[in-house]
Amino acid sequence: HWYSISESLIFTLAGLFLGGMVFVVTAGDQDLHDAFIRELEFDEGLFVLILLPIIIYESSYTLLKRFFFRQLGKILLFAILGTLMSTLVVGFGLCGFMSAGFIPEMQWAEAFAFGAVISAIDPVATLSVFRSLQVDPWLNGLVYGESVMNDAASIVMYRAFCTFITKKASLESAFAGIGIFFWVMFGSTMIGMFVACGGAYVLKYMALPHNDTRTQAVIIFLVSYISFQMAELAELSGIVGSLVCGFVGKHFMHRNLRSQAARTFTLDFMGLLACLSESYIFLIVGINVAINREESINFPFIMCTLLLCLLGRGLNIGLLSGVINAFQSSGRPDGLPWKIPRNYQLVMFHAGLRGAIAYALVLEFPSQHRNLLLSCTSWIIMITLVCLGCSTPFMLKKMNVPTGKSTSGDEKVSSAVPLEAPTSMKRFVDKLDSVFVDERLSNLNTHIDQRDLEPTQSLEMSPYKSSSGSLDSNRHSGGVVNPLMDSEQLRSDSGKSGLAPTTDGNTSSP
């Protein structure tokens, strides 16, 4: 097909339908209409305290380490410098349109703060198509990694520009804004690392049976909220704190889970919660578009902002890809060059959808123009979902992007530094492992299986296949992994049958 309807678009359209029903049901009764509007208004506390932490934490916890760390320089360049470029394009562009009288007047600081908000990309629909078509994992990792780190950059830049809304701009305040940027990044990172290491320490010494998958999953689930709330209480960034906590937690906490069943259940459990949270947000976005009051909808402002978003994204991807290609020479492990070809650049530009994070930031926008910006953000989210998200298969086909590429076996090392790191760094990581990781689980940690990396994979990628390729009926019932079967049972059963377990969970002849 040339199009794809993602679950995020389905929930947005469902929200539009519900919002439209409000006008039909309450036609002619203003009091009833206002009562419905109050009931349907988005609860900011629910979003910030309940939904947002698990979305951010899950995105970093389930990241494919190999494709992320080997492209870390590119990802940080696009996420930090690229987000700054997009923010400046939107900010200066809005100021220019205001001077020309095309859009309502607002402070320059508001324009740049909103530029940071709307620069937060959320290509959930694109990545869903990437997974289903098994797009080149290096491109998938680059787009996914950029979207994860872009969230952190957007929130920090937004907070920095917000300081100028209430303060008069000066050289001193400019340096103060830069200082806030680095302090928020550093402080939030330290809190995320501290909470993740604390959770790993608890899991290491807590007396838990191997088959108690739910308790282990709940502990990791709670850690995501602890890191977010601690950073917010310290007036830092809960998003950055959760993001870092997910990165560190995947290496230390995940390797302290007692069995493969616990690891699989934890990933699936967090994936389910994150999916439910994002679905609810897109539902609210659709409702918000439908029930917005006419005075808060300004289509010239929406179209100008959308145009600037596309321009900023294009400059970001085009210029930074040119810089990267000018300095890249060595090849990838699959023989292809590290350079970003033109067709990949166009796909990355096409992946610049807006979503949950942009909506989250604009909800707390400190300005009297909040309703205008909220309406604009909702419309841009919906437009990018429809125009960019649905046309992803068509774009991949036209750009001749390789598909059908499996990521099986891409994480055969358990090190937190899966690329060629200096010996001193490896020694440092090994020392941390000895402190925070249970050495009794070393056999289970030798090889992280594919389902541990991508919980959305089908059972054809399951580590519980027999040597003949068929699924073991003792471990599957109706296509569902038995959560009580752990690695010890797997080794025991393999020994009884005369088959030796391999590192990837398959069995072979002695």
XYZ file of C-alpha atoms in Angstrom:
510
model
C 0.000 0.000 0.000
C 1.103 3.604 -0.579
C -0.434 4.696 2.706
C -0.560 3.513 6.323
C -3.094 4.385 9.006
C -1.296 4.338 12.354
C -2.898 3.764 15.728
C -2.076 7.351 16.695
C -4.090 8.672 13.756
C -6.971 6.337 14.590
C -7.175 7.709 18.130
C -6.894 11.287 16.875
C -9.775 10.709 14.456
C -11.749 9.084 17.278
C -11.172 12.235 19.329
C -12.408 14.357 16.436
C -15.540 12.217 16.257
C -16.207 12.520 19.997
C -15.649 16.276 19.889
C -18.003 16.575 16.934
C -20.660 14.580 18.785
C -20.535 17.141 21.582
C -21.729 19.860 19.209
C -24.490 17.611 17.876
C -25.753 16.530 21.304
C -25.551 19.996 22.897
C -26.906 21.994 19.955
C -29.040 24.849 21.263
C -28.146 24.297 24.946
C -25.182 26.498 25.845
C -25.078 25.421 29.505
C -24.940 21.741 28.574
C -22.315 22.513 25.936
C -20.103 24.322 28.472
C -20.519 21.444 30.934
C -19.332 18.942 28.285
C -16.372 21.156 27.415
C -15.291 21.303 31.065
C -15.498 17.511 31.347
C -13.470 16.985 28.177
C -10.736 19.492 28.991
C -7.346 17.866 29.350
C -6.144 17.306 32.917
C -2.604 18.700 32.950
C -1.813 17.028 36.264
C -2.811 13.620 34.898
C -0.599 14.091 31.882
C 2.496 15.406 33.661
C 2.345 13.118 36.684
C 0.990 9.871 35.209
C 1.251 9.632 31.417
C 4.426 11.487 30.475
C 6.995 9.679 32.720
C 6.265 6.201 31.366
C 6.287 7.419 27.728
C 9.739 8.967 28.119
C 11.166 6.138 30.227
C 9.954 3.401 27.889
C 11.380 5.125 24.820
C 14.921 5.097 26.224
C 14.621 1.744 28.039
C 13.738 -0.151 24.852
C 16.294 1.592 22.635
C 18.474 -0.678 20.469
C 21.873 -0.024 22.023
C 24.040 -1.039 19.098
C 22.372 1.196 16.529
C 22.136 4.028 19.059
C 25.685 4.124 20.426
C 27.396 3.545 17.091
C 25.550 6.584 15.729
C 25.639 8.587 18.953
C 27.586 11.471 17.412
C 25.089 11.864 14.573
C 22.119 11.533 16.908
C 23.408 14.196 19.305
C 24.201 16.510 16.400
C 20.668 16.238 15.011
C 19.017 16.265 18.446
C 20.853 19.238 19.977
C 22.204 21.406 17.178
C 19.359 20.434 14.848
C 16.711 21.263 17.451
C 18.393 24.601 18.105
C 18.382 25.363 14.372
C 14.690 24.472 14.093
C 13.880 26.561 17.163
C 15.661 29.604 15.742
C 13.997 29.208 12.325
C 10.532 29.069 13.907
C 11.302 31.864 16.370
C 12.753 34.298 13.836
C 10.083 33.345 11.321
C 7.239 34.057 13.738
C 8.813 37.403 14.621
C 8.997 38.221 10.909
C 5.350 37.267 10.312
C 4.339 39.357 13.340
C 6.191 42.383 11.957
C 4.371 41.908 8.629
C 1.021 41.746 10.429
C 0.129 38.217 9.307
C -0.214 36.742 12.818
C -1.114 38.054 16.313
C 1.518 39.964 18.272
C 3.457 38.313 21.090
C 6.803 38.752 22.818
C 9.922 37.588 21.005
C 10.657 35.262 23.949
C 7.238 33.648 23.539
C 7.930 33.080 19.845
C 11.259 31.354 20.539
C 9.866 29.342 23.458
C 7.066 28.124 21.199
C 9.697 27.378 18.550
C 11.372 25.033 21.033
C 7.997 23.447 21.855
C 7.004 22.776 18.266
C 10.502 21.477 17.420
C 9.902 18.385 19.563
C 9.372 15.585 17.035
C 7.459 12.386 17.744
C 7.614 10.060 14.702
C 5.633 7.274 16.383
C 3.593 6.608 13.226
C 6.722 6.508 11.051
C 8.582 4.175 13.412
C 5.577 1.853 13.527
C 5.813 1.479 9.743
C 9.606 1.076 10.007
C 9.142 -1.883 12.355
C 6.439 -3.556 10.279
C 8.465 -3.256 7.049
C 11.814 -3.988 8.790
C 13.465 -0.876 7.400
C 17.277 -0.679 7.460
C 17.984 -0.811 11.229
C 20.674 1.869 10.916
C 18.104 4.338 9.577
C 15.546 3.170 12.116
C 18.052 3.655 14.940
C 19.024 7.106 13.675
C 15.419 8.344 13.469
C 14.426 6.739 16.774
C 17.530 7.929 18.600
C 17.085 11.475 17.305
C 13.448 11.553 18.433
C 14.379 10.376 21.940
C 17.224 12.868 22.439
C 15.282 15.629 20.670
C 12.678 15.510 23.444
C 15.312 16.321 26.048
C 16.811 19.138 23.962
C 13.389 20.693 23.307
C 12.342 20.758 26.964
C 15.618 22.304 28.100
C 15.575 24.971 25.356
C 11.932 25.690 26.148
C 12.724 26.244 29.827
C 15.676 28.466 28.934
C 13.613 30.711 26.619
C 10.768 30.861 29.152
C 13.053 32.729 31.542
C 13.020 35.674 29.103
C 9.218 35.894 29.108
C 9.152 37.320 32.625
C 12.617 38.919 32.630
C 13.936 41.767 30.540
C 16.441 40.565 27.973
C 20.029 41.602 28.606
C 23.531 40.214 28.258
C 23.348 39.015 31.845
C 20.022 37.234 31.311
C 21.354 35.669 28.083
C 24.269 34.113 29.955
C 21.831 33.095 32.679
C 19.716 31.283 30.085
C 22.767 29.419 28.779
C 23.704 28.536 32.344
C 20.190 27.239 33.000
C 20.444 25.045 29.900
C 23.629 23.316 31.062
C 22.548 23.138 34.708
C 19.224 21.501 33.857
C 20.938 18.988 31.575
C 23.636 18.149 34.139
C 21.385 18.054 37.204
C 18.674 15.984 35.520
C 21.269 13.556 34.175
C 22.759 13.036 37.631
C 19.333 12.403 39.174
C 18.440 9.897 36.441
C 21.697 8.011 36.918
C 21.350 8.034 40.720
C 17.793 6.646 40.658
C 18.663 3.957 38.072
C 21.696 2.793 40.070
C 19.602 2.791 43.245
C 16.950 0.657 41.553
C 19.627 -1.739 40.308
C 21.040 -2.027 43.827
C 17.594 -2.838 45.223
C 16.959 -5.496 42.571
C 20.401 -7.014 43.136
C 19.848 -7.696 46.839
C 16.072 -8.090 47.039
C 15.000 -11.681 47.711
C 12.729 -12.460 44.768
C 11.881 -15.852 43.241
C 12.696 -16.347 39.571
C 9.053 -16.698 38.578
C 7.872 -13.505 40.320
C 7.774 -11.503 37.105
C 5.165 -8.979 38.227
C 7.037 -7.652 41.273
C 10.219 -7.157 39.258
C 8.304 -5.331 36.518
C 6.561 -3.085 39.049
C 9.881 -2.075 40.619
C 11.245 -0.942 37.250
C 7.918 0.757 36.519
C 8.089 2.740 39.783
C 11.669 3.812 39.097
C 10.463 5.733 36.029
C 8.166 7.855 38.210
C 10.720 8.336 40.978
C 13.315 9.740 38.559
C 10.751 12.047 36.925
C 9.362 13.405 40.194
C 12.768 13.872 41.848
C 13.961 15.964 38.886
C 10.761 18.038 38.896
C 10.966 18.627 42.656
C 14.518 19.900 42.161
C 13.104 22.312 39.515
C 15.014 20.488 36.799
C 13.687 18.457 33.849
C 11.731 15.316 34.655
C 11.862 14.378 30.964
C 15.668 14.397 30.908
C 15.784 12.570 34.251
C 13.492 9.791 33.009
C 15.370 9.593 29.735
C 18.752 9.059 31.413
C 17.220 6.709 33.964
C 15.923 4.545 31.119
C 19.350 4.398 29.435
C 21.174 3.459 32.647
C 18.367 1.246 33.926
C 18.407 -0.888 30.775
C 22.028 -1.803 31.458
C 21.957 -2.284 35.235
C 18.364 -2.940 36.383
C 17.335 -5.030 33.402
C 20.301 -7.362 33.900
C 19.260 -7.911 37.534
C 15.888 -9.359 36.550
C 15.893 -12.981 37.620
C 14.750 -14.719 34.437
C 14.199 -14.257 30.741
C 10.454 -14.398 31.367
C 10.747 -11.446 33.765
C 12.706 -9.443 31.194
C 10.222 -10.168 28.431
C 7.239 -9.385 30.672
C 8.809 -6.112 31.846
C 9.400 -4.869 28.307
C 5.912 -5.857 27.189
C 4.333 -4.343 30.318
C 6.058 -0.990 29.867
C 5.347 -1.034 26.146
C 1.651 -1.556 26.859
C 1.516 1.296 29.389
C 3.378 3.664 27.060
C 1.066 2.729 24.177
C -2.038 3.356 26.298
C -0.662 6.707 27.471
C 0.175 7.903 23.968
C -3.172 6.694 22.642
C -5.008 8.684 25.297
C -2.978 11.792 24.446
C -3.789 11.526 20.734
C -7.447 11.016 21.641
C -7.366 14.254 23.644
C -5.589 16.059 20.786
C -8.449 15.111 18.452
C -11.055 16.241 20.976
C -9.183 19.496 21.517
C -9.183 20.236 17.772
C -12.929 19.620 17.590
C -14.035 21.600 20.653
C -11.672 24.563 20.375
C -13.459 27.872 20.608
C -13.396 29.909 17.426
C -11.495 32.763 19.057
C -8.526 30.446 19.835
C -8.232 29.160 16.252
C -6.101 31.283 13.963
C -5.505 29.512 10.657
C -2.939 32.040 9.355
C -0.914 31.418 12.537
C -1.279 27.630 12.115
C -0.180 27.666 8.467
C 2.755 30.025 9.112
C 3.956 27.832 11.969
C 3.576 24.665 9.889
C 5.561 26.216 7.042
C 8.343 27.247 9.444
C 8.393 23.769 11.012
C 8.945 22.163 7.609
C 11.566 24.757 6.682
C 13.421 24.266 9.966
C 13.305 20.487 9.597
C 14.603 20.669 6.036
C 17.511 22.958 6.951
C 18.288 20.868 9.995
C 18.495 17.559 8.114
C 20.095 18.920 4.941
C 22.840 21.059 6.482
C 23.816 18.673 9.285
C 23.810 15.662 6.956
C 26.197 17.580 4.697
C 28.499 18.236 7.653
C 28.375 14.578 8.712
C 29.050 13.299 5.190
C 32.025 15.653 4.813
C 33.802 14.021 7.770
C 32.696 10.367 7.405
C 34.867 7.871 5.578
C 34.866 4.491 7.342
C 32.258 1.884 6.461
C 29.473 0.252 8.414
C 29.683 -3.361 9.593
C 27.403 -4.371 6.686
C 29.797 -2.837 4.145
C 27.754 0.296 3.431
C 29.192 3.775 4.107
C 28.485 5.704 7.327
C 27.456 8.685 5.220
C 23.769 9.596 5.123
C 22.588 9.264 1.492
C 20.094 11.678 -0.028
C 17.191 9.214 0.095
C 17.761 8.648 3.835
C 17.844 12.410 4.381
C 14.458 12.799 2.702
C 13.005 9.991 4.832
C 14.361 11.688 7.973
C 12.772 14.973 6.873
C 9.518 13.109 6.284
C 9.714 11.647 9.823
C 9.380 15.099 11.425
C 5.936 14.481 12.926
C 4.805 16.311 16.052
C 3.132 14.530 18.951
C 2.815 14.011 22.689
C 5.863 15.958 23.892
C 4.968 19.130 21.990
C 1.451 18.920 23.389
C 2.819 18.383 26.892
C 5.065 21.436 26.777
C 2.465 23.813 25.378
C 0.028 22.824 28.134
C 2.189 24.641 30.689
C 3.114 27.569 28.438
C 3.453 30.677 30.711
C 1.628 33.176 28.504
C -1.785 34.676 27.873
C -1.492 33.221 24.354
C -1.596 29.665 25.692
C -4.970 28.798 24.098
C -3.793 30.079 20.703
C -0.585 28.040 20.909
C -2.432 24.958 22.197
C -4.837 25.121 19.271
C -1.961 25.587 16.810
C -0.039 22.638 18.269
C -3.098 20.365 18.120
C -3.710 21.203 14.462
C -0.051 20.693 13.511
C -0.001 17.309 15.265
C -3.088 16.223 13.338
C -1.858 17.572 9.981
C 1.552 15.902 10.271
C -0.059 12.629 11.337
C -2.347 12.622 8.302
C 0.044 13.985 5.673
C 3.386 12.563 6.810
C 2.484 9.569 8.952
C 0.088 7.981 6.477
C 2.379 8.415 3.484
C 5.422 6.705 5.030
C 5.155 3.472 2.940
C 4.883 5.566 -0.229
C 7.940 7.604 0.787
C 10.000 4.494 1.551
C 9.109 2.961 -1.803
C 9.865 6.101 -3.801
C 13.167 6.647 -1.999
C 14.210 2.993 -2.529
C 14.958 2.497 1.163
C 15.961 -1.124 1.940
C 13.295 -3.088 3.822
C 13.032 -6.629 5.137
C 16.220 -6.274 7.177
C 16.181 -8.172 10.466
C 17.910 -6.870 13.572
C 18.401 -10.395 14.894
C 21.661 -10.886 16.664
C 22.553 -7.225 16.785
C 22.982 -7.145 20.560
C 25.269 -10.083 21.276
C 27.213 -8.118 23.846
C 25.967 -7.079 27.238
C 28.346 -4.190 27.648
C 26.926 -0.703 28.061
C 29.584 0.407 25.563
C 28.865 -1.767 22.484
C 31.248 0.113 20.220
C 35.018 0.156 20.195
C 35.509 2.074 23.435
C 38.791 2.867 25.160
C 40.064 0.199 27.526
C 39.815 2.594 30.475
C 36.096 3.130 29.815
C 35.485 -0.607 29.603
C 37.284 -1.119 32.897
C 35.141 1.605 34.460
C 31.941 -0.044 33.193
C 33.129 -3.447 34.470
C 33.662 -1.944 37.934
C 30.135 -0.528 37.899
C 28.827 -3.931 36.824
C 30.487 -5.561 39.817
C 28.698 -3.109 42.130
C 25.205 -2.954 40.617
C 24.751 -6.228 38.678
C 24.182 -9.617 40.307
C 27.092 -11.818 39.197
C 24.956 -14.932 39.740
C 22.994 -13.912 36.629
C 26.112 -13.772 34.440
C 24.986 -16.767 32.341
C 21.668 -15.073 31.604
C 23.426 -11.780 30.834
C 25.892 -13.319 28.369
C 23.480 -12.894 25.504
C 20.475 -10.554 25.444
C 17.990 -12.224 23.107
C 16.125 -10.437 20.333
C 12.768 -10.283 22.102
C 14.524 -8.530 24.966
C 15.467 -5.771 22.511
C 12.298 -5.409 20.478
C 9.244 -6.620 22.427
C 7.062 -6.044 19.354
C 8.801 -8.827 17.421
C 6.670 -11.790 16.415
C 7.092 -15.232 17.926
C 9.053 -16.257 14.837
C 11.975 -14.467 16.478
C 11.399 -16.264 19.804
C 14.457 -17.734 21.547
C 12.359 -20.783 22.472
C 12.478 -22.454 19.036
C 13.700 -25.972 18.803
C 16.459 -26.989 16.428
C 13.837 -27.987 13.852
C 12.510 -24.445 13.812
C 9.117 -25.222 15.402
C 7.932 -23.594 18.580
C 8.226 -25.728 21.692
C 4.692 -26.585 22.755
C 5.771 -26.844 26.387
C 6.681 -23.166 26.375
C 3.891 -21.753 24.215
C 0.181 -21.969 24.448
C -1.822 -20.171 21.840
C 1.240 -18.192 20.763
C 1.926 -16.798 24.254
C 5.196 -17.297 26.108
C 4.726 -19.146 29.392
C 5.802 -16.543 31.990
C 6.770 -19.254 34.468
C 9.427 -20.731 32.190
C 12.813 -19.202 33.002
C 16.319 -19.810 31.767
C 17.093 -22.414 34.441
C 14.120 -24.506 33.290
C 15.222 -24.045 29.685
C 18.693 -25.399 30.438
C 17.197 -28.223 32.513
C 14.765 -29.295 29.794
C 17.484 -29.066 27.154
C 19.737 -31.302 29.207
C 16.990 -33.910 29.662
C 16.344 -34.037 25.947
C 20.023 -34.443 25.121
C 20.229 -31.060 23.436
C 22.642 -28.356 24.475
C 21.303 -24.811 24.779
C 23.079 -22.213 22.688
C 23.578 -18.575 23.624
C 20.554 -17.437 21.636
C 18.164 -19.861 23.294
C 18.146 -22.456 20.454
C 19.161 -26.050 21.030
C 21.729 -28.108 19.182
C 23.135 -31.589 19.314
C 25.917 -32.210 21.893
